[in-house]
Tab-separated table of C-alpha atoms in Angstrom:
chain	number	residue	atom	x	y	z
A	1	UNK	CA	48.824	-0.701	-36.824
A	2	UNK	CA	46.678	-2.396	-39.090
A	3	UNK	CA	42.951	-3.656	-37.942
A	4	UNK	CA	41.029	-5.700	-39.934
A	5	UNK	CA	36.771	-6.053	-38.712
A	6	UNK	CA	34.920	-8.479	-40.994
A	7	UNK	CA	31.177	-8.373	-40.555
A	8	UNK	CA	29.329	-10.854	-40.038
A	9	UNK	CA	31.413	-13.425	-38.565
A	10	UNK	CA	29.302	-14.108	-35.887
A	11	UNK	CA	26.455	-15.370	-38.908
A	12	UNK	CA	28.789	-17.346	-40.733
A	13	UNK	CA	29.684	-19.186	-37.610
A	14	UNK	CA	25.962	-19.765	-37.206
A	15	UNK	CA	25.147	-21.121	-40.607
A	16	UNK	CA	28.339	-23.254	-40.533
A	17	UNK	CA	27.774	-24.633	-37.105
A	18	UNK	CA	23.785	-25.292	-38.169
A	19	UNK	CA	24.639	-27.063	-41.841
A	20	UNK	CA	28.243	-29.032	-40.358
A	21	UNK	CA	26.231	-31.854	-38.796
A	22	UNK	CA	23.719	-32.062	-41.620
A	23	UNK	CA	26.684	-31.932	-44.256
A	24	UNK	CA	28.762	-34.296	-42.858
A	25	UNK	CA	25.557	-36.646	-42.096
A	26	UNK	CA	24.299	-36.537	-45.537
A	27	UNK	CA	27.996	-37.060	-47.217
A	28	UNK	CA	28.224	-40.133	-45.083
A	29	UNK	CA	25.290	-41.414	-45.932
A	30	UNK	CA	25.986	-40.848	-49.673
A	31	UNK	CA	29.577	-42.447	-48.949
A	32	UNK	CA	28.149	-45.573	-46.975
A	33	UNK	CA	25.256	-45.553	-50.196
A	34	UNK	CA	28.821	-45.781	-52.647
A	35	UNK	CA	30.659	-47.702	-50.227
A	36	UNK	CA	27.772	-50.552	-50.191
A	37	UNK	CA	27.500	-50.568	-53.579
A	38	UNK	CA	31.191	-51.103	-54.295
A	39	UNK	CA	31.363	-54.536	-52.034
A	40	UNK	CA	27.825	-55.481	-54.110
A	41	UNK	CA	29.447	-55.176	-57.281
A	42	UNK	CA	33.018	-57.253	-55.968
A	43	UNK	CA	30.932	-59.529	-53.876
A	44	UNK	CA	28.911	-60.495	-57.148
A	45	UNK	CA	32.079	-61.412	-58.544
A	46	UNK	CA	32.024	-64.337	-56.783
A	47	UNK	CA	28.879	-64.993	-56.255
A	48	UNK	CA	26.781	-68.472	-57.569
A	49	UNK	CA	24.009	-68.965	-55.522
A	50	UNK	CA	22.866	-65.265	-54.373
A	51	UNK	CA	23.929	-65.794	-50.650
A	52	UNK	CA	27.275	-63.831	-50.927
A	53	UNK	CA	25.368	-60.735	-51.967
A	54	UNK	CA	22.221	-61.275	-49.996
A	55	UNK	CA	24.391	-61.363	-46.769
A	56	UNK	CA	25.692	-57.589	-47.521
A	57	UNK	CA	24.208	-55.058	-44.706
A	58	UNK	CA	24.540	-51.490	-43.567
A	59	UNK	CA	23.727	-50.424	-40.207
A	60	UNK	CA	23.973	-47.089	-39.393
A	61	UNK	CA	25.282	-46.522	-35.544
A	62	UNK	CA	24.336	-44.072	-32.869
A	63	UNK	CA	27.181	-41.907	-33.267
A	64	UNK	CA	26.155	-41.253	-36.892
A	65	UNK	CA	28.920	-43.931	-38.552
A	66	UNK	CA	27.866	-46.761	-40.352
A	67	UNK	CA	29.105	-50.461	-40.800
A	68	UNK	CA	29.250	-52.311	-43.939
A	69	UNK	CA	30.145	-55.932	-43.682
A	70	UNK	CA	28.651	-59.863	-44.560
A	71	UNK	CA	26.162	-61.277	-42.495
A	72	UNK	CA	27.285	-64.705	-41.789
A	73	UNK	CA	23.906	-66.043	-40.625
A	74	UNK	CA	23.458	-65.919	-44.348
A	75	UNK	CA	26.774	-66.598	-46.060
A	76	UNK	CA	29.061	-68.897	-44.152
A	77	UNK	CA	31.641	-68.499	-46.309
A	78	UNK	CA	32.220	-64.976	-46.526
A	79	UNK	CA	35.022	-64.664	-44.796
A	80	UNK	CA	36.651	-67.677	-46.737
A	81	UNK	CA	36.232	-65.922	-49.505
A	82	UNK	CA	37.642	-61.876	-48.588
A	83	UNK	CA	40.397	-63.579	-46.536
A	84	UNK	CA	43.156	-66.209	-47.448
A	85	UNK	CA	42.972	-69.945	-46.483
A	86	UNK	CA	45.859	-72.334	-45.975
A	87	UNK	CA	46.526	-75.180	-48.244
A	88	UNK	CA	45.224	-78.344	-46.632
A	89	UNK	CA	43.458	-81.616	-47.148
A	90	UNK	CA	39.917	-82.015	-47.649
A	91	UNK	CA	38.869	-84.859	-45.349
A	92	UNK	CA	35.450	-86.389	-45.037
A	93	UNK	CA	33.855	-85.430	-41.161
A	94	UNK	CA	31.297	-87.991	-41.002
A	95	UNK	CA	31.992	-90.892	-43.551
A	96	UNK	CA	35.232	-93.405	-44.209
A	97	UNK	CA	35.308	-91.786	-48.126
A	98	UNK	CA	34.985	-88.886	-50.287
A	99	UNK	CA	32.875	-89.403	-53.788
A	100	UNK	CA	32.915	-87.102	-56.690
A	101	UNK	CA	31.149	-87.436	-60.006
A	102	UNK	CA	32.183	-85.414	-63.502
A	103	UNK	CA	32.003	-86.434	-67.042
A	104	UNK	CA	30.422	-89.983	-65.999
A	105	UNK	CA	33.281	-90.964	-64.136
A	106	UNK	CA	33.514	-92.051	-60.167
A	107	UNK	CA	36.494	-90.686	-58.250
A	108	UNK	CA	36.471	-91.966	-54.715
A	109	UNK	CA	39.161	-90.772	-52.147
A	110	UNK	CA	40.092	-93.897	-49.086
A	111	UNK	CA	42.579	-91.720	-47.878
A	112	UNK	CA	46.203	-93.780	-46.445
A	113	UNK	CA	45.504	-97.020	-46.283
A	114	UNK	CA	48.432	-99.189	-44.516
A	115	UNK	CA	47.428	-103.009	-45.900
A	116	UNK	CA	46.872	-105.024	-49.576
A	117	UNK	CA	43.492	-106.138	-47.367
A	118	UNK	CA	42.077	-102.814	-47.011
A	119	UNK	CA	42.849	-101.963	-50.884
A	120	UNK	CA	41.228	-105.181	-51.533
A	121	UNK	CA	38.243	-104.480	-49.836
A	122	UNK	CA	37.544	-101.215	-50.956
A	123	UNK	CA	38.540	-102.624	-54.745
A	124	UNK	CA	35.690	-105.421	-54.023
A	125	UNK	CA	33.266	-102.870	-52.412
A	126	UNK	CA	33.747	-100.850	-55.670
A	127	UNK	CA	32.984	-103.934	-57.757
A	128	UNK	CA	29.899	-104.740	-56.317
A	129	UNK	CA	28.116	-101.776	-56.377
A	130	UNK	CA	28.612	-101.514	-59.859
A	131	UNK	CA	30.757	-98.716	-60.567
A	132	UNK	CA	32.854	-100.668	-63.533
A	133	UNK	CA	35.776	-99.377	-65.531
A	134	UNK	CA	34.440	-95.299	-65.036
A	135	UNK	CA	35.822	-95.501	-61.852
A	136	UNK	CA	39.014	-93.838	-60.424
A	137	UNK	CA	39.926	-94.696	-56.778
A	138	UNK	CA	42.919	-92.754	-54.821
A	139	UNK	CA	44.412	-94.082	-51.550
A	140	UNK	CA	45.075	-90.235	-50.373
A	141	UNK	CA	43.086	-87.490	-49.325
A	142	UNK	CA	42.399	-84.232	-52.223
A	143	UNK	CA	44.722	-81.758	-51.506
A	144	UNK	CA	43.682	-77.650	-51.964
A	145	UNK	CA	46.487	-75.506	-52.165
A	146	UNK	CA	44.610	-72.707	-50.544
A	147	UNK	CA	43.060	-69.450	-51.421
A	148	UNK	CA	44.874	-66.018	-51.985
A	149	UNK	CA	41.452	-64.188	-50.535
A	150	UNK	CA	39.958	-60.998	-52.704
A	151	UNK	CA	39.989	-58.444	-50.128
A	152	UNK	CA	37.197	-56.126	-51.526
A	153	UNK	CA	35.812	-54.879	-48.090
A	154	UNK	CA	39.478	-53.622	-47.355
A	155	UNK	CA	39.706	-51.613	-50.502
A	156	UNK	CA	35.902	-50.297	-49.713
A	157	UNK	CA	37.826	-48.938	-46.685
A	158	UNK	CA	40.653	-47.796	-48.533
A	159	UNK	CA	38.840	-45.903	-51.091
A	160	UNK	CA	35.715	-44.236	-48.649
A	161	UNK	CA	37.765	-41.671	-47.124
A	162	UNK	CA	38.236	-40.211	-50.559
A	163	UNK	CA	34.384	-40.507	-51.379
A	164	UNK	CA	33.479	-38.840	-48.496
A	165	UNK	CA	35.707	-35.661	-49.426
A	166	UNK	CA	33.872	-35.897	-52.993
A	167	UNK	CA	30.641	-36.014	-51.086
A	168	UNK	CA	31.479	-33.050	-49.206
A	169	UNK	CA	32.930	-31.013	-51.817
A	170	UNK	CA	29.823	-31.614	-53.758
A	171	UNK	CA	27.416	-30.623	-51.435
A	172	UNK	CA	29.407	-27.242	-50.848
A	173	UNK	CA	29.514	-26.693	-54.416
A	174	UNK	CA	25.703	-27.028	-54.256
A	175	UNK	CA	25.482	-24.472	-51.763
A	176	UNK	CA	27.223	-22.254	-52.805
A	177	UNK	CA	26.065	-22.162	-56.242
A	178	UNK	CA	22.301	-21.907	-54.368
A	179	UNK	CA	23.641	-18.919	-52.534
């Protein structure tokens, strides 16, 4: 019979038991740190007014996790723009017409209109405020054909688990080249 007795055990078990919280703390932190930085950098991407990236946050949670997302207090359109959107029509909510303006020329959308009387009348309207020959006027409503969605916050996900292991891996490394 063969007996193996390893001294010491009992310390080891000590030291691992007092760094394993504070190891795995600090290598999530470091992950969230990487983590928030990555959606900065994607979110900037498609970002033209500063809201996109403003609305970034981290909150760290009382089990010791954290949470990475948009606030959408401060971007409404966040989620429009990491998830998909159908195609539909763009449809005025408060007014009869839609008006856009590029390269000095009018385009005004009625949307479906049934009679000659109602072209007519929107023709004449046109006419007499002034809007001439630059003028292009649609009896339809614009139609987007939808957005595919860059899911960066998934990939964050994706990718943290392996960040974290690099985390931790580092931080041994550092202890063990300490000790």
């Amino acid at each position: 019979m063969i007996s193996i007795n390893v001294a010491g055990v009992e310390q080891v078990r000590a030291m691992l038991q007092r760094i394993g919280p504070a190891l795995s703390g600090r290598a999530l932190a470091s992950t969230a740190l990487d983590v928030e930085h990555y959606i900065e950098q994607e979110a900037a991407k498609h970002n033209k007014k500063g809201a996109l990236v403003r609305s970034i946050y981290k909150t760290r949670l009382a089990d010791g996790s954290w949470v990475i997302g948009h606030d959408t207090r401060v971007a409404q359109h966040a989620a429009f723009v990491v998830g998909p959107t159908k195609a539909h029509d763009i449809k005025p909510k408060n007014k009869q017409a839609l008006r856009y303006a590029k390269g000095g020329i009018f385009w005004f959308w009625f949307g479906p209109q049934e009679s000659k009387q109602d072209k007519a009348r929107i023709y004449a309207w046109i006419k007499k405020k002034g809007y001439g020959q630059n003028t292009r006027v649609m009896f339809r409503w614009p139609h987007h054909p939808g957005y595919a969605g860059d899911p960066y916050i998934q990939r964050a996900c994706a990718m943290a688990p392996q960040i974290f292991q690099e985390k931790v891996l580092a931080t041994l490394q550092r202890i063990d080249q300490a000790g």
